[in-house]
GROMACS .gro file of C-alpha atoms in nm:
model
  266
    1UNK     CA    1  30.060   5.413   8.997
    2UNK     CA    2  29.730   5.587   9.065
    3UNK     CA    3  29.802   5.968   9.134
    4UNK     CA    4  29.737   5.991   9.530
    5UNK     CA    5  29.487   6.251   9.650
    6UNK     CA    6  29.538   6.570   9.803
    7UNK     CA    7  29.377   6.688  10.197
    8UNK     CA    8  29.031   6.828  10.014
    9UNK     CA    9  29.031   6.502   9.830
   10UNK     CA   10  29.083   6.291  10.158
   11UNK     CA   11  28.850   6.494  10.356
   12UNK     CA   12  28.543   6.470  10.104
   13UNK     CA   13  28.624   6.058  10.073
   14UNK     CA   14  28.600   6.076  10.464
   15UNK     CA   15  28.303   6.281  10.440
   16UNK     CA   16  28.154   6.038  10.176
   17UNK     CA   17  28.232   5.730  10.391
   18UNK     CA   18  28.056   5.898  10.705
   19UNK     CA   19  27.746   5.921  10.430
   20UNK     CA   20  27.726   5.583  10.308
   21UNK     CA   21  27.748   5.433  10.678
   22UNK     CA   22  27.459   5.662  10.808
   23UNK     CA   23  27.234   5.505  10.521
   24UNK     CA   24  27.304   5.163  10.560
   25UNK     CA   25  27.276   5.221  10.950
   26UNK     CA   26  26.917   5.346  10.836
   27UNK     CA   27  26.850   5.122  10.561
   28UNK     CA   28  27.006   4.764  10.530
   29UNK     CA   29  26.859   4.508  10.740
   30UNK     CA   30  27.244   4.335  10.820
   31UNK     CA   31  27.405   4.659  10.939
   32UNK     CA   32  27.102   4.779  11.145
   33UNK     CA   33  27.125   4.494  11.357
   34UNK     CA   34  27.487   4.502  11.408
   35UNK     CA   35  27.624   4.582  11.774
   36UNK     CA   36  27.979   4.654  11.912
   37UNK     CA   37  27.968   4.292  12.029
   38UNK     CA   38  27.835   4.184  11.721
   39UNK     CA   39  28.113   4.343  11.510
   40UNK     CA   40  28.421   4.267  11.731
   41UNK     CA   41  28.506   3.900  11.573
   42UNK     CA   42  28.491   4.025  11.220
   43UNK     CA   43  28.691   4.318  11.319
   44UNK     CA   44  28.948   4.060  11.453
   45UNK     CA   45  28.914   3.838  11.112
   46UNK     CA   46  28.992   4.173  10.927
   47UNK     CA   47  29.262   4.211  11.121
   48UNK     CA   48  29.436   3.950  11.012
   49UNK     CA   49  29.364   3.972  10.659
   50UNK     CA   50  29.560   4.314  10.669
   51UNK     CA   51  29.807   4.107  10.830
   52UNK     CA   52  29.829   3.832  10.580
   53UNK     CA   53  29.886   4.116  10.281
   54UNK     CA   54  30.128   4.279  10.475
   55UNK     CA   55  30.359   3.966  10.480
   56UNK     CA   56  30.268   3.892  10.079
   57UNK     CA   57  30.346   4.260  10.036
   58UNK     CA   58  30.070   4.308   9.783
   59UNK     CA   59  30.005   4.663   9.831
   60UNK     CA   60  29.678   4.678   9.628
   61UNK     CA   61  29.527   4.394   9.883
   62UNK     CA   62  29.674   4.583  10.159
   63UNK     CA   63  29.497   4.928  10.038
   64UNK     CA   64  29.149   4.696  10.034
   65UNK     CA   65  29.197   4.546  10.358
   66UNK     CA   66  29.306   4.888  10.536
   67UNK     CA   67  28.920   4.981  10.394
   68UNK     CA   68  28.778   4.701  10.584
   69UNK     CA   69  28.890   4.810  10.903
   70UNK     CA   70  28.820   5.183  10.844
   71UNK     CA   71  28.471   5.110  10.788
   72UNK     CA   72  28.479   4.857  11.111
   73UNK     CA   73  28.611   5.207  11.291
   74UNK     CA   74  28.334   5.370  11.156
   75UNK     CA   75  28.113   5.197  11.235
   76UNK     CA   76  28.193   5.149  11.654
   77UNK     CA   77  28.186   5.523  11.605
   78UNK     CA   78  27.791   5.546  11.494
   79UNK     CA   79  27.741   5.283  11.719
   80UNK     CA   80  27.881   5.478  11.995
   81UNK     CA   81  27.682   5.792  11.823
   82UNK     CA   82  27.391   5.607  11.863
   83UNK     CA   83  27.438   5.520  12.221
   84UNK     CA   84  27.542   5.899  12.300
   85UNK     CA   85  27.875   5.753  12.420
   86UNK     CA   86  28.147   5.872  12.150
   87UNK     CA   87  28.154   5.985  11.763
   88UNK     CA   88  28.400   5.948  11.538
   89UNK     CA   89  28.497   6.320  11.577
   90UNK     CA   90  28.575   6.279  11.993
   91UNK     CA   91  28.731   5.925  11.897
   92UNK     CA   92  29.000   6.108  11.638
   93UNK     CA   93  28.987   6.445  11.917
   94UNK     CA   94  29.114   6.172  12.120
   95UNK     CA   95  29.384   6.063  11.949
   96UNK     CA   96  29.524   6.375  11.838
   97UNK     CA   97  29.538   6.446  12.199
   98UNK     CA   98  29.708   6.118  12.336
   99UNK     CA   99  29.959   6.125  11.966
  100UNK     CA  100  30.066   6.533  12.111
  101UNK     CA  101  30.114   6.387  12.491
  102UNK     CA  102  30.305   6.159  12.405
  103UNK     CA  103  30.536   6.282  12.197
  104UNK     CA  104  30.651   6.604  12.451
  105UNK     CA  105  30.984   6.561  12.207
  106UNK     CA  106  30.802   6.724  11.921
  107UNK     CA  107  30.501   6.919  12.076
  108UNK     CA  108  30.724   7.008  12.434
  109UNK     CA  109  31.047   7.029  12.546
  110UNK     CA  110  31.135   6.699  12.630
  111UNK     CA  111  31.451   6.581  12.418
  112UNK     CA  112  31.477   6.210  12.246
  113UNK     CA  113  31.734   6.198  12.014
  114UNK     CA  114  31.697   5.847  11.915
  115UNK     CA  115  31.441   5.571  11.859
  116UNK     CA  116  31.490   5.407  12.191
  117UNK     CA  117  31.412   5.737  12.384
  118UNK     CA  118  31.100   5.763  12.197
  119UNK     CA  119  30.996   5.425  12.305
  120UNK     CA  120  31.092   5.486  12.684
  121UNK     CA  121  30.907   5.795  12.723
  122UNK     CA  122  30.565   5.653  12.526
  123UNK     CA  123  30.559   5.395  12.808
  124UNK     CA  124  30.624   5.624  13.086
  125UNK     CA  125  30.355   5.826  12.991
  126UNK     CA  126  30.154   5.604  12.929
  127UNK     CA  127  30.194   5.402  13.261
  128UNK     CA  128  30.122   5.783  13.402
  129UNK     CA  129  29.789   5.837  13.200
  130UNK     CA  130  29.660   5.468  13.229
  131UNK     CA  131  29.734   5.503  13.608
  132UNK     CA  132  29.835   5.122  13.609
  133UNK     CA  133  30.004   4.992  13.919
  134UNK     CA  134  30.200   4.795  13.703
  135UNK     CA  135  30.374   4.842  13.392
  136UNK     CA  136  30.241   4.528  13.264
  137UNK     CA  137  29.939   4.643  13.355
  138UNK     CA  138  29.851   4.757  12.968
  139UNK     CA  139  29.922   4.449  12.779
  140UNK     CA  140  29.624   4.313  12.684
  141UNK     CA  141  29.509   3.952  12.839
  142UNK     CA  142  29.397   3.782  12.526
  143UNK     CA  143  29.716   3.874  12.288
  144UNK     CA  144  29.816   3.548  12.136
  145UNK     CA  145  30.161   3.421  12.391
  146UNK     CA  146  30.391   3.471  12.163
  147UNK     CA  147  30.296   3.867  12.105
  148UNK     CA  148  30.190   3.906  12.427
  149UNK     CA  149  30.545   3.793  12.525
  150UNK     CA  150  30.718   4.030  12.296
  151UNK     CA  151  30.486   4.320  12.440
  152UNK     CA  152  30.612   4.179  12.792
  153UNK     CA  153  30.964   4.259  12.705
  154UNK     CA  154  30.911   4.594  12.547
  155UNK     CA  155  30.769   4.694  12.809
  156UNK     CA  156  30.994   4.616  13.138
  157UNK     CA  157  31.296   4.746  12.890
  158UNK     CA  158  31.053   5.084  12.850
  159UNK     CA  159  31.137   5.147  13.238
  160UNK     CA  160  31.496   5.029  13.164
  161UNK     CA  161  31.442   4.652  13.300
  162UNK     CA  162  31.638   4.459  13.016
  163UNK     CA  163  31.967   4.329  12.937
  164UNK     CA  164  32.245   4.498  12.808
  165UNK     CA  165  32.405   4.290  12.568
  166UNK     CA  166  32.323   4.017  12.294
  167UNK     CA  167  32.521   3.828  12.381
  168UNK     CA  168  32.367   3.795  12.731
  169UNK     CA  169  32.068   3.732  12.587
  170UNK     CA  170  32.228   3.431  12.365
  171UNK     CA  171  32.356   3.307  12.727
  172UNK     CA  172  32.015   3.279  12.855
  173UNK     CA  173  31.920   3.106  12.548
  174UNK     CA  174  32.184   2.820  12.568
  175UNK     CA  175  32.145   2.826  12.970
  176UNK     CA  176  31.762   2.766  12.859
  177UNK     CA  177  31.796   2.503  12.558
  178UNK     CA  178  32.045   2.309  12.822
  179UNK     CA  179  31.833   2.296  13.114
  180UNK     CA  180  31.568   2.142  12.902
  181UNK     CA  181  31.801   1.890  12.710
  182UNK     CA  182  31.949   1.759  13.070
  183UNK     CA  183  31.566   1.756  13.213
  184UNK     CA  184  31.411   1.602  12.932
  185UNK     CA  185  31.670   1.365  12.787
  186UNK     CA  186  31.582   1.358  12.395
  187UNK     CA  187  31.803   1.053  12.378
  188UNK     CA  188  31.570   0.863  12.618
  189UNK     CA  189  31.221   0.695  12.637
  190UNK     CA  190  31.160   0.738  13.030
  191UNK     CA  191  30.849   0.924  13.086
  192UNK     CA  192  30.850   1.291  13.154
  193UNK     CA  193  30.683   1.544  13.373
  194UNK     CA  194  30.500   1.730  13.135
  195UNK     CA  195  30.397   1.975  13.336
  196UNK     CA  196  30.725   2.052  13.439
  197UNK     CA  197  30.876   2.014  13.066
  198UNK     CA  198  30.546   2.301  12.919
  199UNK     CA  199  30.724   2.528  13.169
  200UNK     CA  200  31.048   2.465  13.108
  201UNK     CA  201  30.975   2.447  12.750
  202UNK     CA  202  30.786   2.808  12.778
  203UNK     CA  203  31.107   2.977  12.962
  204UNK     CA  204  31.338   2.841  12.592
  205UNK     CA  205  31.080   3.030  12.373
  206UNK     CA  206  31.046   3.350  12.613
  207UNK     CA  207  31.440   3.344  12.606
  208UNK     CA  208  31.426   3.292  12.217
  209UNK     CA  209  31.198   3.599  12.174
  210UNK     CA  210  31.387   3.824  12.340
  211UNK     CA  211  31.695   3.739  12.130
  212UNK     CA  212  31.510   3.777  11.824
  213UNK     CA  213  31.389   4.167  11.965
  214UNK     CA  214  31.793   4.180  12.068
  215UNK     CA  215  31.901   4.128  11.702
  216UNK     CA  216  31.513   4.321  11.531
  217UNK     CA  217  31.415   4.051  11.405
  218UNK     CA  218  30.976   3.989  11.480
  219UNK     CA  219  30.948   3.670  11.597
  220UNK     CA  220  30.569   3.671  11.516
  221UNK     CA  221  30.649   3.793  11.154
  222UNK     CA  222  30.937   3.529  11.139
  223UNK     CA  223  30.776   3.225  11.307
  224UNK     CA  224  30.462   3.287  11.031
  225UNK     CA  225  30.674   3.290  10.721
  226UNK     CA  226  30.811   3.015  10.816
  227UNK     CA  227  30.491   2.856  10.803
  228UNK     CA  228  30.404   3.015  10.485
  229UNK     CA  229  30.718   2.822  10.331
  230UNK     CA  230  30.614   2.501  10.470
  231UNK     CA  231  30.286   2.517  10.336
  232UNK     CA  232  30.405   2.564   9.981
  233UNK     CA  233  30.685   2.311  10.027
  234UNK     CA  234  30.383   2.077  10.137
  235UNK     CA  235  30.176   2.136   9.885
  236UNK     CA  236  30.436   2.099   9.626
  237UNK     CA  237  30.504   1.723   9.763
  238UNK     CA  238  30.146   1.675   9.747
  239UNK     CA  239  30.124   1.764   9.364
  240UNK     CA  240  30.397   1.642   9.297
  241UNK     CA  241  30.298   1.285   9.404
  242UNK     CA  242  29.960   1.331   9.281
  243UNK     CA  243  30.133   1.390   8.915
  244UNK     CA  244  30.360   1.042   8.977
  245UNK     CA  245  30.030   0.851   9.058
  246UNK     CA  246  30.164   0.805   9.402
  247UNK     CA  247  29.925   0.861   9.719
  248UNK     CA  248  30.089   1.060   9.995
  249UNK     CA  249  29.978   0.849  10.280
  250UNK     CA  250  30.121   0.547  10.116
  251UNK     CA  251  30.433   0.701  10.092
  252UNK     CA  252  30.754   0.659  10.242
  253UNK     CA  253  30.934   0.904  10.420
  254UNK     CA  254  31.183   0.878  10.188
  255UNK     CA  255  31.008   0.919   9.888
  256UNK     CA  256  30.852   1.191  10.012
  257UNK     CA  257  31.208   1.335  10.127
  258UNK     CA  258  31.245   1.341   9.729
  259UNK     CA  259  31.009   1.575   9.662
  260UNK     CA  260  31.060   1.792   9.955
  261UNK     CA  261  31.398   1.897   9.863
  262UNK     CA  262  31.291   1.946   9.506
  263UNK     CA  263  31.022   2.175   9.661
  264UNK     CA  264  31.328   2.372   9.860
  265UNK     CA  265  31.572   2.401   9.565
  266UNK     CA  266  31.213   2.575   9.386
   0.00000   0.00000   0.00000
């Protein structure tokens, strides 16, 4: 393990970083024509490249990817320079500021002696310093559903608008799962309203997510691993019949079944 740096060290990286994008702001043909516009789909694609190292846990990818986005930062900040707007010095002023508001229970007097009080007082001052009329009012409109839903639910419990128990929520669940077995028979072939079922369907998986917050468990984080397992299960039914001679297409379901659970018990 590479010995970690001390606050001087840190602070003349920064300072080095700050450097390096002022040249190639001045000097490289790509990153003199960049714009905030320009940069915000890449910023999103690095995004999820952190994300994707996260859930592999390689730490050495993660420490490359959390140096994408930093320069991405950096650069909105000479950007904003540039345009007399912000600098990266007002854009970390102002987050110092907003991290010491809210968190009165270690720069004030406020008291929160547990996690849950934390949370509860973040959105309350937040909702204050946003001036939102609504305490939904903050989650952003183009979150993919199924964060935007969890984001949903943090926030209404924030102002104490959630239920009390688990096994409420597991209620609400089963209530859920039946209303859409009785509406949408899965036994029978008579066409449905699928309108009707993509809303009731949409009420199972909110009910779903908020069990899964209930119990800790990130849906988002859960949903993709599971994804990440069926890819490799895939792929290993895919070799696997490539190494029998056998094309997949041509294949049974059965024969394919073969390989599959081989690829679980892996």
């Amino acid at each position: 393990m590479p010995e970690l740096s001390n606050r001087k060290q840190q602070l003349e990286a920064f300072d080095r970083l700050l450097t390096i994008m002022d040249e190639l702001r001045e000097q490289c043909p790509w990153d003199k024509k960049q714009t905030i516009e320009s940069l915000r789909h890449l910023t999103i694609e690095e995004t999820f490249e952190l994300s994707d190292a996260i859930l592999e846990n390689d730490m050495d990818e993660i420490k490359k990817e959390l140096g994408d986005i930093l320069l991405h930062i950096v650069f909105y900040a000479k950007i904003g320079s540039e345009k007399k707007s912000f600098d990266i010095s007002t854009v970390i002023d102002s987050l110092c500021e907003k991290l010491i508001r809210r968190h009165p229970h270690i720069y004030s007097d406020t008291i929160a002696d547990d996690e849950e009080a934390v949370k509860q007082n973040w959105e309350k001052i937040k909702l204050k310093e946003k001036g939102n009329t609504s305490v939904l009012g903050g989650v952003p409109k183009s979150l993919p559903a199924l964060i935007k839903a969890m984001r949903i639910q943090e926030k209404a419990r924030g102002v104490g608008f959630d239920w009390e128990e688990k096994n409420q929520v597991w209620e609400k669940v089963e209530e859920e799962m039946q209303e859409f077995k009785a509406e949408f028979n899965v036994a029978g072939d008579m066409e449905i309203d699928h309108e009707k079922a993509t809303g009731e369907f949409g009420d199972l998986l909110f009910s779903l997510i908020n069990y899964a917050r209930f119990i800790e468990i990130n849906p988002e984080e859960a949903l993709e691993k599971t994804n990440l397992k069926f890819i490799k299960r895939f792929q290993y039914l895919e070799n696997a019949a490539k190494d029998s001679g056998k094309k997949i297409e041509d294949m049974t379901l059965a024969e394919m079944d073969v390989y599959w659970e081989e690829a679980k018990r892996r």
